[in-house]
C-alpha cells in the first residue's frame, strides 16, 4: 500500500473516475484531491478519506493507509514529559532512608486524584501523576490492582493529550497485569479509542469485535457491570465501522448496544469508573456522533434534542464530545451563533480540555471561513482553541 494520495489515484482510476468526477461525488474540493494525488499534501483528516471512500466503494483504511493522526503539540510534549518518563522508564530503587509506599497509601492518593482525571485538570495532573506512578511501581506484586487502575487512567490521559506511544505502553502494561476478563476489557476500551485516534480503523474494529464477542453476557442474568462492559465494546465496534465506511456493521453494533442499554435502564459506572459509564444516554450520544461522522448534521441536531445533558457533568468527555458534534452540526447548517454558544459552554466547563481538541479548531476554522466578519466572541474562541487567525 502506498501513500494516501497514491491509493486514492489508484482506486479512482480503477473505478474509471476523473478527479473532477470524484470531487463532485465525494464533496471533497478538487484542489484538495489534486494536492493529495500529487503528493503536495501528504496527509488529510480521516473525514476527508471517508468522504472519498464512499463513491470509490472501498473502506476508509484502504485509502488512508497506516494511521497518521496528528500527534501532540510541542507544548504538550513538554508538559507531559515527566508523566511519559514515569510510564516508560523502570522505577528507581527506593532509598533505604525513605519510607516505602504502601498499597493503602497509594490507593488513597489515587482516590484523591480521580477528580483531576474526570475534571480534565491537566495542569494539576502533570504535577501529581509522575510521583504517584513511581510509588505504584514500587509496591511490587501486592500493588497489582492499584497499579493496573492507575495505568488505565494514565493511558487514557495520554490518548486524550495525543501522547500515543506513552499511551500504548501504559495500556499494554495494564492489560498484561489484568486479573480477569472484565479488568482486561476496561483497558481494551481505551486501547480501541487509541486505535481510533491514530486512524487505525481496521485494528480498532477487529479488536473491539473480538472483545465484544468475549464479553457478551447471557442477557437473562447479566449484571449491570457485564452489560456496561459489553455495551462499550459494541460502541467501539460501531465507531470504528462508521469511520471505515462500514455502515451496516455500525448500525448493527449500535442496535445491540441499545439493547444492552435498555436492559440496564439507566446510566451505570462499574466500580464508579467514570470512563466506563454506560447506559441509554451514552448510546444516544454515540448515535449522534455516528450521524456527525456520516455527514448528517440535521440528524445530529434532531438526536441532540433527546439527550438529557442536564444530568451529565459539565466536564464529562462524552458530553463535551457531543457538544462538539452539535456545534459542528450548527456550523454545517449555517447557524454560526448557535455553534459559538455551544463552544463557549464547553469552554466554561472544561477550559483545559477544549484547547487540546483538533475537532474544536476545525469547527472554529469553518466559522472563520464561513463568516464575512467575526464577532468578539468568535475571536475569543479562536484564541481559546489556538486557532491562528
Coordinates of C-alpha atoms in Angstrom, one line a residue:
X1 CA 0.0 0.0 0.0
X2 CA 1.4 3.4 -1.0
X3 CA 0.8 6.9 0.3
X4 CA -2.8 8.1 0.7
X5 CA -2.5 10.1 -2.5
X6 CA -1.2 7.1 -4.4
X7 CA -4.0 4.9 -3.0
X8 CA -6.7 7.4 -4.0
X9 CA -5.3 7.8 -7.5
X10 CA -5.1 4.0 -8.0
X11 CA -8.6 3.3 -6.9
X12 CA -10.0 6.3 -8.7
X13 CA -8.5 5.1 -12.0
X14 CA -9.8 1.5 -11.3
X15 CA -13.3 3.0 -10.9
X16 CA -12.9 5.0 -14.2
X17 CA -13.5 8.3 -12.5
X18 CA -11.8 11.6 -13.3
X19 CA -10.6 13.8 -10.5
X20 CA -13.5 16.2 -11.0
X21 CA -16.0 13.4 -11.0
X22 CA -14.6 12.1 -7.7
X23 CA -14.5 15.5 -6.2
X24 CA -18.1 16.1 -7.1
X25 CA -19.3 12.7 -5.9
X26 CA -17.5 13.0 -2.6
X27 CA -17.9 16.6 -1.7
X28 CA -14.1 17.0 -1.4
X29 CA -12.7 20.0 -3.2
X30 CA -10.9 19.4 -6.4
X31 CA -7.9 21.4 -5.0
X32 CA -7.7 19.1 -2.0
X33 CA -7.9 16.0 -4.2
X34 CA -5.2 17.2 -6.6
X35 CA -2.9 18.1 -3.7
X36 CA -3.3 14.6 -2.2
X37 CA -2.8 12.8 -5.5
X38 CA 0.2 14.9 -6.5
X39 CA 1.9 14.5 -3.1
X40 CA 1.7 18.2 -2.3
X41 CA -0.4 17.3 0.8
X42 CA 0.8 14.0 2.3
X43 CA -2.0 13.6 4.9
X44 CA -5.6 14.7 5.3
X45 CA -8.2 14.3 8.0
X46 CA -9.9 10.9 8.3
X47 CA -13.1 12.7 7.5
X48 CA -11.7 13.5 4.0
X49 CA -10.6 9.9 3.3
X50 CA -14.1 8.7 4.4
X51 CA -15.8 11.0 2.0
X52 CA -13.6 9.9 -0.8
X53 CA -14.0 6.2 0.1
X54 CA -17.8 6.2 -0.3
X55 CA -18.0 6.9 -4.1
X56 CA -14.9 4.7 -4.6
X57 CA -16.7 1.8 -2.8
X58 CA -13.7 1.0 -0.6
X59 CA -13.1 1.2 3.2
X60 CA -11.5 4.4 4.6
X61 CA -8.5 2.4 5.7
X62 CA -7.9 1.3 2.1
X63 CA -7.2 5.0 1.2
X64 CA -5.7 6.3 4.3
X65 CA -3.2 3.5 4.9
X66 CA -1.4 3.2 8.2
X67 CA -2.7 5.6 10.9
X68 CA -1.1 9.0 10.8
X69 CA -3.3 11.1 13.1
X70 CA -1.9 14.4 14.4
X71 CA 0.3 13.8 17.5
X72 CA 0.8 16.1 20.5
X73 CA 1.7 19.7 20.1
X74 CA 5.2 20.8 21.2
X75 CA 3.6 22.4 24.3
X76 CA 2.0 19.1 25.3
X77 CA 5.2 17.2 24.6
X78 CA 7.0 19.4 27.2
X79 CA 4.1 19.4 29.7
X80 CA 3.8 15.6 29.9
X81 CA 7.5 14.7 29.8
X82 CA 7.6 13.7 33.5
X83 CA 4.5 11.6 33.1
X84 CA 5.8 9.8 30.0
X85 CA 9.1 9.1 31.8
X86 CA 7.2 7.6 34.8
X87 CA 5.3 5.3 32.4
X88 CA 8.1 4.2 30.1
X89 CA 11.1 4.0 32.4
X90 CA 11.8 1.4 35.1
X91 CA 11.2 2.7 38.6
X92 CA 14.2 3.9 40.6
X93 CA 15.1 2.0 43.7
X94 CA 13.6 3.3 46.9
X95 CA 16.3 4.7 49.1
X96 CA 16.8 3.0 52.5
X97 CA 16.3 6.4 54.1
X98 CA 12.9 6.8 52.5
X99 CA 9.7 5.3 53.9
X100 CA 8.4 2.9 51.2
X101 CA 4.9 3.5 49.8
X102 CA 2.1 1.3 51.0
X103 CA -0.8 -0.1 49.0
X104 CA -3.3 1.7 51.2
X105 CA -1.4 5.0 50.8
X106 CA -1.2 4.8 47.0
X107 CA -4.8 3.7 46.8
X108 CA -5.9 6.8 48.8
X109 CA -3.7 9.0 46.7
X110 CA -5.3 7.6 43.6
X111 CA -8.8 8.2 45.0
X112 CA -7.8 11.8 45.8
X113 CA -6.6 12.2 42.2
X114 CA -9.6 10.9 40.4
X115 CA -11.4 14.3 40.3
X116 CA -8.4 15.6 38.4
X117 CA -8.9 13.0 35.7
X118 CA -12.7 13.3 35.5
X119 CA -12.4 17.1 35.6
X120 CA -9.7 17.3 32.8
X121 CA -7.5 19.3 35.1
X122 CA -4.4 18.7 33.1
X123 CA -2.1 21.2 34.8
X124 CA -2.5 19.5 38.2
X125 CA -2.2 16.0 36.7
X126 CA 1.1 16.9 35.1
X127 CA 2.5 17.6 38.6
X128 CA 0.7 14.9 40.7
X129 CA 0.8 11.9 38.4
X130 CA 4.6 11.2 38.0
X131 CA 5.3 10.5 41.7
X132 CA 2.0 8.6 42.0
X133 CA 3.1 6.3 39.1
X134 CA 6.5 5.8 40.6
X135 CA 5.0 4.9 44.0
X136 CA 2.7 2.4 42.4
X137 CA 5.6 0.8 40.6
X138 CA 7.5 0.4 43.9
X139 CA 4.7 -1.6 45.5
X140 CA 5.6 -4.9 43.9
X141 CA 3.1 -7.7 43.3
X142 CA 0.8 -6.7 46.1
X143 CA 0.1 -3.4 44.4
X144 CA -1.1 -5.0 41.2
X145 CA -4.7 -3.9 41.3
X146 CA -4.0 -0.2 42.1
X147 CA -1.2 -0.2 39.6
X148 CA -3.4 -1.5 36.8
X149 CA -6.1 1.1 37.6
X150 CA -3.5 3.9 37.6
X151 CA -2.0 2.7 34.3
X152 CA -5.5 2.6 32.7
X153 CA -6.1 6.2 33.7
X154 CA -2.7 7.3 32.7
X155 CA -3.2 5.6 29.3
X156 CA -6.5 7.3 28.8
X157 CA -4.9 10.7 29.7
X158 CA -2.1 10.1 27.2
X159 CA -4.6 9.3 24.5
X160 CA -6.6 12.4 25.4
X161 CA -3.5 14.6 25.0
X162 CA -2.2 12.7 21.9
X163 CA 0.8 11.1 23.6
X164 CA 0.2 8.0 21.7
X165 CA 3.4 6.0 22.3
X166 CA 3.2 6.5 26.0
X167 CA -0.5 5.6 25.9
X168 CA 0.3 2.3 24.2
X169 CA 3.0 1.5 26.8
X170 CA 0.7 2.2 29.7
X171 CA -2.3 0.3 28.3
X172 CA -0.2 -2.7 27.3
X173 CA 1.2 -2.9 30.8
X174 CA -2.2 -2.6 32.3
X175 CA -3.6 -5.4 30.0
X176 CA -0.7 -7.7 30.8
X177 CA -1.4 -7.4 34.5
X178 CA -5.2 -7.7 34.2
X179 CA -6.6 -10.3 36.7
X180 CA -9.7 -11.2 34.7
X181 CA -11.7 -10.6 31.5
X182 CA -13.6 -7.6 33.0
X183 CA -10.5 -5.8 34.1
X184 CA -8.9 -6.5 30.7
X185 CA -11.9 -5.2 28.9
X186 CA -11.7 -1.9 30.8
X187 CA -8.2 -1.5 29.3
X188 CA -9.3 -2.7 25.8
X189 CA -12.0 0.0 25.8
X190 CA -9.3 2.7 25.9
X191 CA -7.0 0.8 23.6
X192 CA -9.7 0.8 21.0
X193 CA -10.0 4.5 21.4
X194 CA -6.2 4.8 20.9
X195 CA -6.5 3.0 17.6
X196 CA -9.3 5.3 16.5
X197 CA -7.4 8.4 17.4
X198 CA -4.4 7.1 15.4
X199 CA -6.6 6.4 12.4
X200 CA -6.0 2.7 12.8
X201 CA -9.6 1.8 11.9
X202 CA -9.2 -1.8 10.9
X203 CA -7.2 -2.5 14.2
X204 CA -9.9 -0.8 16.2
X205 CA -12.7 -2.7 14.5
X206 CA -11.0 -6.1 14.8
X207 CA -10.1 -5.6 18.5
X208 CA -13.5 -4.4 19.5
X209 CA -15.3 -7.1 17.7
X210 CA -13.1 -9.7 19.3
X211 CA -13.8 -8.3 22.8
X212 CA -17.5 -7.8 22.2
X213 CA -17.7 -11.5 21.4
X214 CA -15.7 -12.4 24.5
X215 CA -17.7 -10.2 26.9
X216 CA -21.2 -10.8 25.5
X217 CA -23.3 -11.8 28.6
X218 CA -26.3 -14.0 28.9
X219 CA -29.0 -11.3 28.9
X220 CA -31.4 -13.1 31.2
X221 CA -28.9 -13.0 34.1
X222 CA -26.4 -10.3 33.1
X223 CA -25.1 -7.9 35.8
X224 CA -25.0 -4.2 35.2
X225 CA -21.2 -4.4 35.1
X226 CA -21.4 -7.1 32.4
X227 CA -23.9 -5.1 30.3
X228 CA -21.8 -2.0 30.6
X229 CA -18.7 -3.7 29.5
X230 CA -20.3 -5.4 26.5
X231 CA -22.2 -2.2 25.6
X232 CA -19.0 -0.2 25.4
X233 CA -17.3 -2.8 23.2
X234 CA -20.2 -2.6 20.8
X235 CA -19.9 1.2 20.8
X236 CA -16.3 0.9 19.8
X237 CA -17.3 -1.5 17.0
X238 CA -19.8 1.0 15.8
X239 CA -17.4 3.9 16.0
X240 CA -14.7 2.0 14.0
X241 CA -17.2 0.8 11.4
X242 CA -18.8 4.1 10.7
X243 CA -15.4 5.8 10.2
X244 CA -14.3 2.9 7.9
X245 CA -17.3 3.2 5.7
X246 CA -19.0 0.0 7.1
X247 CA -22.4 1.5 7.6
X248 CA -24.3 -1.8 8.1
X249 CA -21.8 -3.0 10.7
X250 CA -22.0 0.3 12.5
X251 CA -25.8 0.2 12.6
X252 CA -25.9 -3.4 13.8
X253 CA -23.4 -2.7 16.6
X254 CA -25.3 0.3 17.7
X255 CA -28.6 -1.7 17.7
X256 CA -27.1 -4.3 20.1
X257 CA -25.6 -1.5 22.3
X258 CA -29.1 0.0 22.5
X259 CA -30.5 -3.4 23.6
X260 CA -27.8 -3.6 26.4
X261 CA -28.7 0.0 27.5
X262 CA -32.4 -0.7 27.5
X263 CA -31.8 -3.8 29.7
X264 CA -29.9 -1.7 32.1
X265 CA -32.5 1.1 32.2
X266 CA -30.1 3.7 33.5
X267 CA -26.5 5.1 33.3
X268 CA -24.1 2.9 35.3
X269 CA -20.4 3.1 36.0
X270 CA -18.7 -0.2 37.1
X271 CA -16.8 0.3 40.3
X272 CA -17.5 4.1 39.9
X273 CA -15.2 4.2 36.9
X274 CA -16.3 7.3 35.0
X275 CA -14.5 6.1 31.9
X276 CA -16.9 3.2 31.6
X277 CA -20.2 4.9 32.3
X278 CA -22.7 3.3 30.0
X279 CA -26.5 3.4 29.5
X280 CA -29.3 4.9 27.4
X281 CA -27.8 8.4 27.5
X282 CA -24.4 7.2 26.4
X283 CA -25.9 5.3 23.5
X284 CA -27.8 8.4 22.4
X285 CA -24.6 10.5 22.5
X286 CA -22.8 7.9 20.3
X287 CA -25.7 7.7 17.9
X288 CA -25.4 11.5 17.4
X289 CA -21.6 11.1 16.9
X290 CA -22.2 8.5 14.2
X291 CA -24.6 10.8 12.5
X292 CA -21.9 13.5 12.5
X293 CA -19.3 11.2 11.0
X294 CA -21.9 10.3 8.4
X295 CA -22.4 13.9 7.4
X296 CA -25.9 14.2 8.7
X297 CA -26.0 17.5 10.7
X298 CA -29.8 17.5 10.6
X299 CA -29.9 14.2 12.4
X300 CA -27.3 15.3 14.9
X301 CA -29.5 18.2 16.0
X302 CA -32.6 16.0 16.0
X303 CA -30.9 13.4 18.2
X304 CA -29.4 16.0 20.4
X305 CA -32.9 17.1 21.5
X306 CA -33.4 13.6 23.0
X307 CA -30.2 13.7 25.1
X308 CA -30.8 14.6 28.7
X309 CA -27.5 16.6 29.0
X310 CA -28.7 18.3 32.2
X311 CA -27.8 15.2 34.1
X312 CA -24.3 14.9 32.8
X313 CA -21.3 16.5 34.4
X314 CA -20.0 19.7 32.7
X315 CA -16.6 18.1 32.4
X316 CA -17.8 14.7 31.1
X317 CA -15.8 13.9 28.0
X318 CA -18.8 12.2 26.4
X319 CA -20.8 15.3 27.0
X320 CA -18.0 17.6 25.6
X321 CA -17.6 15.4 22.5
X322 CA -21.3 15.5 22.0
X323 CA -21.4 19.3 22.3
X324 CA -18.6 19.5 19.6
X325 CA -20.8 17.4 17.3
X326 CA -23.7 19.7 18.0
X327 CA -21.5 22.8 17.3
X328 CA -20.2 21.3 14.1
X329 CA -23.8 20.5 13.0
X330 CA -24.9 24.1 13.7
X331 CA -21.9 25.3 11.5
X332 CA -22.9 23.0 8.7
X333 CA -26.5 24.3 8.8
X334 CA -25.2 27.9 8.8
X335 CA -26.2 28.7 12.4
X336 CA -22.8 30.1 13.4
X337 CA -24.1 31.9 16.5
X338 CA -25.5 28.6 17.9
X339 CA -22.2 26.9 17.2
X340 CA -20.4 29.7 19.1
X341 CA -22.8 29.3 22.1
X342 CA -22.1 25.6 22.3
X343 CA -18.3 26.0 22.1
X344 CA -18.5 28.6 24.8
X345 CA -20.5 26.3 27.0
X346 CA -17.7 23.6 26.6
X347 CA -15.0 26.2 27.4
X348 CA -16.7 27.3 30.6
X349 CA -17.0 23.7 31.9
X350 CA -13.7 22.4 30.6
X351 CA -11.2 25.2 29.9
X352 CA -8.2 22.8 29.8
X353 CA -9.8 20.2 27.6
X354 CA -11.1 22.3 24.7
X355 CA -7.7 23.6 23.6
X356 CA -6.4 20.0 23.1
X357 CA -9.2 19.2 20.6
X358 CA -8.3 19.4 16.9
X359 CA -12.0 18.9 16.2
X360 CA -12.7 22.2 18.0
X361 CA -10.1 24.0 15.9
X362 CA -11.6 22.6 12.8
X363 CA -15.1 23.9 13.8
X364 CA -13.7 27.4 14.5
X365 CA -12.0 27.2 11.2
X366 CA -15.3 26.6 9.4
X367 CA -16.8 29.6 11.3
X368 CA -13.9 31.8 10.2
X369 CA -14.2 30.7 6.6
X370 CA -18.0 30.9 6.5
X371 CA -18.4 34.4 8.1
X372 CA -17.5 37.7 6.4
X373 CA -16.8 39.3 9.8
X374 CA -16.0 37.8 13.2
X375 CA -17.6 38.8 16.4
X376 CA -15.5 39.4 19.6
X377 CA -16.8 36.1 20.9
X378 CA -15.6 34.3 17.8
X379 CA -12.2 35.8 18.1
X380 CA -12.0 34.8 21.8
X381 CA -12.9 31.3 20.9
X382 CA -10.2 31.2 18.2
X383 CA -7.7 32.1 20.9
X384 CA -9.1 29.6 23.3
X385 CA -8.7 26.7 20.8
X386 CA -5.4 28.0 19.5
X387 CA -6.7 28.6 16.0
X388 CA -4.4 31.1 14.3
X389 CA -6.4 33.9 12.6

